[in-house]
mmCIF file of C-alpha atoms in Angstrom:
data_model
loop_
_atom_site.group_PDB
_atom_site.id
_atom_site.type_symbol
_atom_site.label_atom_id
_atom_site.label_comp_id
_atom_site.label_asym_id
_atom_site.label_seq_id
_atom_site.Cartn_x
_atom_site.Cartn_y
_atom_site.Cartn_z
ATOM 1 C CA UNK A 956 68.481 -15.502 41.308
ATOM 2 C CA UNK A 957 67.280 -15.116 37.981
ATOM 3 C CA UNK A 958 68.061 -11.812 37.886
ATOM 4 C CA UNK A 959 71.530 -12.472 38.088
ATOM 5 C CA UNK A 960 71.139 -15.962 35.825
ATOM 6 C CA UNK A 961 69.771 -13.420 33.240
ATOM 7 C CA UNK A 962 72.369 -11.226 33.247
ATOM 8 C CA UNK A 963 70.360 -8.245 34.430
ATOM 9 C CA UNK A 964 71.829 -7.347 38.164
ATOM 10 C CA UNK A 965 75.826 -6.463 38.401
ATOM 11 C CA UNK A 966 76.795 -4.324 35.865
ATOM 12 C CA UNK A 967 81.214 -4.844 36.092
ATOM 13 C CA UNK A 968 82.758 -3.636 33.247
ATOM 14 C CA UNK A 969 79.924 -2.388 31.624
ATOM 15 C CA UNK A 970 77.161 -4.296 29.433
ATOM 16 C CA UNK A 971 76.263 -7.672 29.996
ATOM 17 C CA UNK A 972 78.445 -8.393 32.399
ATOM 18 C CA UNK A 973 77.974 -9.458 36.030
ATOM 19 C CA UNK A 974 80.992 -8.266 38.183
ATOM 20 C CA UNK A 975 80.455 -4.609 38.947
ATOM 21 C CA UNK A 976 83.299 -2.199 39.276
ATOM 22 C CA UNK A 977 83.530 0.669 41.764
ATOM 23 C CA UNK A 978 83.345 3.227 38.696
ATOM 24 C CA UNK A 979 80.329 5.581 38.659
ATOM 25 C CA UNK A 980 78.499 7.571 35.273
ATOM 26 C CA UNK A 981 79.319 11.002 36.932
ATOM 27 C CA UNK A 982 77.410 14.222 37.403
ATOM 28 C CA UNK A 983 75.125 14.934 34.647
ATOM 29 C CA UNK A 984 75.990 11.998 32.393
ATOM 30 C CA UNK A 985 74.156 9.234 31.432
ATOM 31 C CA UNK A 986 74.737 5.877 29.800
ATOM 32 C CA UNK A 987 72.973 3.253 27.909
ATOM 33 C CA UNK A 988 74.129 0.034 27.879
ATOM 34 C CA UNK A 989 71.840 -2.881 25.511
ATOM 35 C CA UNK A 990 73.010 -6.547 24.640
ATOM 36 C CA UNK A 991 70.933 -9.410 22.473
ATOM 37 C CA UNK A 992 71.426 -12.309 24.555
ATOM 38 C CA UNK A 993 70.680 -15.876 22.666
ATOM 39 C CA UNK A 994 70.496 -19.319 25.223
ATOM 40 C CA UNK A 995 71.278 -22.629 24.330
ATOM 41 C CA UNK A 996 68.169 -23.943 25.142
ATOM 42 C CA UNK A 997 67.005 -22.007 22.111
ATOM 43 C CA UNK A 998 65.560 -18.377 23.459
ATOM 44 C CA UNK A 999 66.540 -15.279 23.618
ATOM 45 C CA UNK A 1000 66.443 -12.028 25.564
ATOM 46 C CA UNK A 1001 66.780 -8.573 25.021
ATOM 47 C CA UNK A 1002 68.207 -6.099 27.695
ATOM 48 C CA UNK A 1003 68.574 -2.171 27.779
ATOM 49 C CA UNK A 1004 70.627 -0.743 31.245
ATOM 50 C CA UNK A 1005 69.966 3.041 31.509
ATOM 51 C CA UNK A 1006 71.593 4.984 33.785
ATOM 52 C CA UNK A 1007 72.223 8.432 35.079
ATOM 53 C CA UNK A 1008 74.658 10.096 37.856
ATOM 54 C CA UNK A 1009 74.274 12.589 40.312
ATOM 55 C CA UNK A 1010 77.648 13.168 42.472
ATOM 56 C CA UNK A 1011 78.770 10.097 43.754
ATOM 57 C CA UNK A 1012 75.123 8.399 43.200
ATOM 58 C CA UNK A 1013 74.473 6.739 39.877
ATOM 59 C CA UNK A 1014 71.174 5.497 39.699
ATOM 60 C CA UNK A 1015 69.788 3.210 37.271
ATOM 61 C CA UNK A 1016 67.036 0.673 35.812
ATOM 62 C CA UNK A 1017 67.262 -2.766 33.870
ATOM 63 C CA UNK A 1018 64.594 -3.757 31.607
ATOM 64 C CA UNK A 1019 64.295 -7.319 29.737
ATOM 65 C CA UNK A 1020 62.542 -9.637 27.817
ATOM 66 C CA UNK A 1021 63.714 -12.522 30.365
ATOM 67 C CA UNK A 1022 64.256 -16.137 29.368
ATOM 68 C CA UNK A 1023 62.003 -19.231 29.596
ATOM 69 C CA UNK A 1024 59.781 -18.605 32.675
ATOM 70 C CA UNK A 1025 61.756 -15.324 34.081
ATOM 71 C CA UNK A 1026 60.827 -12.595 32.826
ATOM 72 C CA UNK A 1027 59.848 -10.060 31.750
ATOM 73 C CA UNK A 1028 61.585 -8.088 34.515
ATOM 74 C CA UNK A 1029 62.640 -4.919 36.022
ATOM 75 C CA UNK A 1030 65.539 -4.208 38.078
ATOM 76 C CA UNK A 1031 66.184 -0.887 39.618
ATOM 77 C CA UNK A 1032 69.736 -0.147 41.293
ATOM 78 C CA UNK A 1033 71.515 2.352 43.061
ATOM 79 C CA UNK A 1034 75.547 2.476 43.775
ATOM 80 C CA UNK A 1035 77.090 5.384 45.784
ATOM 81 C CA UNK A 1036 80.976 5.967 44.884
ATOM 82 C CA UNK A 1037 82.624 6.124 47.904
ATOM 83 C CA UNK A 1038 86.266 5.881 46.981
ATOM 84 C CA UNK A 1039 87.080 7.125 43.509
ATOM 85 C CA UNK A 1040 89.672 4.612 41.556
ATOM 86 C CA UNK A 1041 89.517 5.321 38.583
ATOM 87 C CA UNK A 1042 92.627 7.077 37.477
ATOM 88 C CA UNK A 1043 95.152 5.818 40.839
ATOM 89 C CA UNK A 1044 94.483 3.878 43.534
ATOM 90 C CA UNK A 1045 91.702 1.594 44.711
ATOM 91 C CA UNK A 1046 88.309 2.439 44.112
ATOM 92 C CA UNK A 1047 85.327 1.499 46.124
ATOM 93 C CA UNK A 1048 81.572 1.402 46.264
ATOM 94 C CA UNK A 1049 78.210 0.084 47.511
ATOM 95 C CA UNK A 1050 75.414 -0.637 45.370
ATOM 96 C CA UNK A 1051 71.735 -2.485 46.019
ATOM 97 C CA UNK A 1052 69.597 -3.559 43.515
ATOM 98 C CA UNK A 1053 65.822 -5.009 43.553
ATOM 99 C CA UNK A 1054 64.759 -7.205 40.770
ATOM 100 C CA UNK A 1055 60.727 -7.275 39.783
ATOM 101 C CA UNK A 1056 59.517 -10.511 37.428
ATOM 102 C CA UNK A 1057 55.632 -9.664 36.188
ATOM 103 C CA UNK A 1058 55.186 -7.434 39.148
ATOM 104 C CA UNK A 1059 56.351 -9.666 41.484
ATOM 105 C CA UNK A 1060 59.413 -8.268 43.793
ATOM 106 C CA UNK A 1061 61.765 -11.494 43.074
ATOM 107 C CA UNK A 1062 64.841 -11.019 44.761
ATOM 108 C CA UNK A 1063 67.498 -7.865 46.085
ATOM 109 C CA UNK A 1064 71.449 -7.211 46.220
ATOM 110 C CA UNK A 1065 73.826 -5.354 48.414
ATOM 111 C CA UNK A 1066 77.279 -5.320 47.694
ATOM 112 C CA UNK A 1067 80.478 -3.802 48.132
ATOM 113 C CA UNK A 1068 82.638 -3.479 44.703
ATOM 114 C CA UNK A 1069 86.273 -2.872 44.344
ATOM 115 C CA UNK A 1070 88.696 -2.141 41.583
ATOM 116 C CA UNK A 1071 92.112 -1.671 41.304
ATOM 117 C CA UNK A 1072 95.199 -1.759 38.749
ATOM 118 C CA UNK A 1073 97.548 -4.922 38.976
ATOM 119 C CA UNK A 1074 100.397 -2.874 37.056
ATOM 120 C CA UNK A 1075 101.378 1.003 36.931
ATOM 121 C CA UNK A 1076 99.865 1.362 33.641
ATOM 122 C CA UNK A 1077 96.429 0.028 34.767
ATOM 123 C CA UNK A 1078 96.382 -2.180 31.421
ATOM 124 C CA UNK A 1079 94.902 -4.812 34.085
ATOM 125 C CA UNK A 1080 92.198 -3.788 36.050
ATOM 126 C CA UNK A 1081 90.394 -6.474 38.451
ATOM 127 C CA UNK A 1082 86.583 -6.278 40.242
ATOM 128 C CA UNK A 1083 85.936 -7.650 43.441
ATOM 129 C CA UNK A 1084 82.465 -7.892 44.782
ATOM 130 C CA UNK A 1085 81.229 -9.277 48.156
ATOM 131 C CA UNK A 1086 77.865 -9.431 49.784
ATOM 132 C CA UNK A 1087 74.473 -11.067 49.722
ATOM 133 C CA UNK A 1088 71.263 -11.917 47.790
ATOM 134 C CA UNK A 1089 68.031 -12.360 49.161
ATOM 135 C CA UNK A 1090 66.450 -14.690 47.346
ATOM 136 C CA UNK A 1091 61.949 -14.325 47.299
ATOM 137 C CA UNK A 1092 62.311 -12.355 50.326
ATOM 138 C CA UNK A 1093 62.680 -15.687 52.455
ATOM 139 C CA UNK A 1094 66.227 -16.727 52.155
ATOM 140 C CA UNK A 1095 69.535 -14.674 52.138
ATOM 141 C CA UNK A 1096 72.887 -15.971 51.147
ATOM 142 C CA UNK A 1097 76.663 -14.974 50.072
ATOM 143 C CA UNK A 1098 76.914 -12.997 46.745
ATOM 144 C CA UNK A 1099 80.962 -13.256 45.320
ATOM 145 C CA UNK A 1100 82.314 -12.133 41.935
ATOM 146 C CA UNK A 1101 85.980 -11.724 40.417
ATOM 147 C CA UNK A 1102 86.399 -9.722 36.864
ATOM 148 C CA UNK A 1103 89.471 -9.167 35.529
ATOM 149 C CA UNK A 1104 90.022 -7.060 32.146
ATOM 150 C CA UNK A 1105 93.169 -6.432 30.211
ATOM 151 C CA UNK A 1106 93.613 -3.930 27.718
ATOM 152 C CA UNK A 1107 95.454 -5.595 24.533
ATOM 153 C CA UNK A 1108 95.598 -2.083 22.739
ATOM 154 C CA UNK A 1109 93.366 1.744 23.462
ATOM 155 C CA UNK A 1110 90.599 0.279 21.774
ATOM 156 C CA UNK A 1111 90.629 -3.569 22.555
ATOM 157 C CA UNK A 1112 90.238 -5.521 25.889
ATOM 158 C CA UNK A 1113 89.655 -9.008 26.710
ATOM 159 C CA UNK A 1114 87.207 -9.495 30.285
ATOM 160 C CA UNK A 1115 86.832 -12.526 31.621
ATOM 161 C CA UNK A 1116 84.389 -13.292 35.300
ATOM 162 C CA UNK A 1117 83.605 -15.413 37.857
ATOM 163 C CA UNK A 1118 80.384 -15.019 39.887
ATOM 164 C CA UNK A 1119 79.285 -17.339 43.029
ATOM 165 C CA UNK A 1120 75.526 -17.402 44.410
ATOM 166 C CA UNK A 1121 73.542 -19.828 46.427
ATOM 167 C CA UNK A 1122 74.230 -22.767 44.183
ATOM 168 C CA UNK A 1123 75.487 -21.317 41.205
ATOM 169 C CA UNK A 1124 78.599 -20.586 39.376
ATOM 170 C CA UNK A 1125 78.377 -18.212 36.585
ATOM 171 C CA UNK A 1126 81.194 -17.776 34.428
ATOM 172 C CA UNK A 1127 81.852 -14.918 31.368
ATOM 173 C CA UNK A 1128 84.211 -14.084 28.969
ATOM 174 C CA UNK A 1129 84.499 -11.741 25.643
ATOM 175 C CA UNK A 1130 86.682 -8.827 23.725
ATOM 176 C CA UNK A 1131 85.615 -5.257 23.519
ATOM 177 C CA UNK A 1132 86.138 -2.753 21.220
ATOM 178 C CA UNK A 1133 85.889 0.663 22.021
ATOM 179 C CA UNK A 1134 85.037 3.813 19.595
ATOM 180 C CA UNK A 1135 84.719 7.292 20.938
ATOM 181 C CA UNK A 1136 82.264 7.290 23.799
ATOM 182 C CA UNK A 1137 80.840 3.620 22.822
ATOM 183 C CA UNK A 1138 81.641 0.142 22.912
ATOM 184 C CA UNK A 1139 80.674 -3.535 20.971
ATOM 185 C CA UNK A 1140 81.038 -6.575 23.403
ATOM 186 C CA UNK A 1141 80.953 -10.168 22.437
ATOM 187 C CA UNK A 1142 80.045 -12.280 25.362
ATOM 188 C CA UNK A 1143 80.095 -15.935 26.173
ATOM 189 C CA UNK A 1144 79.110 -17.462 29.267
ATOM 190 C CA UNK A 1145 77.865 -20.256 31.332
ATOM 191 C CA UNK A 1146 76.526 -21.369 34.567
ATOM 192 C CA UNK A 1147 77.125 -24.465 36.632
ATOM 193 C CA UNK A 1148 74.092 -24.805 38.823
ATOM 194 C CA UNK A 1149 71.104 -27.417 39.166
ATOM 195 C CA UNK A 1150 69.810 -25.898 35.609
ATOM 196 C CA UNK A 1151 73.063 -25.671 33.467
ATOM 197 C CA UNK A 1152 73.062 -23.675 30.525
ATOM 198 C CA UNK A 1153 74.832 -21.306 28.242
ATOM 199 C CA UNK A 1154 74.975 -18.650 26.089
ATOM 200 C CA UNK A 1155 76.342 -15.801 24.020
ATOM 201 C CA UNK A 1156 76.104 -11.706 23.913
ATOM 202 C CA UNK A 1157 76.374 -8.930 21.331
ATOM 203 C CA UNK A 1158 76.380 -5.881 23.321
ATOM 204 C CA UNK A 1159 76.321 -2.183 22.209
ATOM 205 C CA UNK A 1160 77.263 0.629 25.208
ATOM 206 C CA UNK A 1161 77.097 4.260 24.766
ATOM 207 C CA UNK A 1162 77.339 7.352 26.954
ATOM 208 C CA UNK A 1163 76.046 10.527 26.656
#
């Protein structure tokens, strides 16, 4: 769990947030996606998401400064493209991720994501993700997210997310803006859960 609380497991519309999208780097290309994230409890983390594709397979690695007592941590993931959405049509995927905190294997993902256009123009786009978390290799439970983005003009879009885990509610919302092949995100989120808390991301993305 404090992978996801952290920000550093589901990878949606890119960046810092949690809802991941069926979408895939591609052959040969790579991406880099980096946020500052600042808590209201008064710390801060830093994150950098590199990732590379090959075919369908995009394989990638988080690395973070964590927050409070998580961290710092590691968090290697895989998703395989199996229905390609991204121009027409719904797209679909399966992903699994693996989060290490100080060398210690923490917790793991599988999931299945979704995305599809609400309108023929695909200026709405929505993320659906179902499946489970294992939490210290003991206890497994339901993972659920819903992202929706809508793009306001080429280079702006508003994203807003809702992620469920065993006893926790983690909500985000921000505006992009997009520049060539990058992107700046501003993030704010928060989590309902025994530990409340919340916070706020500036996010740079970039792919090469």
């Amino acid at each position: 769990m404090a992978c996801l609380l952290s920000g550093a497991t589901l990878h949606a519309e890119g960046g810092s947030y949690n809802v991941d999208d069926a979408s895939v780097v591609g052959t040969g290309k790579c991406q880099l996606e980096s946020w500052l994230r600042e808590w209201s409890h008064g710390s801060n983390g830093i994150y950098a998401v590199p990732a590379c594709g090959a075919g369908p397979v995009e394989i990638g690695v988080t690395l973070n400064t964590g927050h409070r007592a998580f961290g710092p941590g590691v968090n290697p993931s895989v998703k395989w493209q199996l229905r390609n959405g991204d121009d027409k049509g719904i797209g679909v995927a399966i992903a699994t991720a693996a989060t290490w905190i100080r060398g210690r294997q923490d917790d793991a993902q599988t999931y299945v994501a979704t995305t599809f256009g609400i309108d023929d123009a695909r200026r709405v786009m929505v993320a659906l993700n179902a499946g489970a978390d294992r939490i210290g290799g003991e206890s497994t439970h339901a993972l659920y997210g819903i992202g929706v983005d809508f793009a306001v003009t080429p280079r702006w879009t508003l994203l807003v997310e809702r992620l469920w885990t065993h006893r926790t509610i983690t909500d985000q919302g921000g505006v992009r803006l997009a520049f060539g092949e990058s992107s700046l995100d501003l993030v704010v989120g928060s989590e309902k859960s025994p530990h409340p808390s919340h916070w706020i991301n500036v996010g740079w993305n970039a792919a090469f």
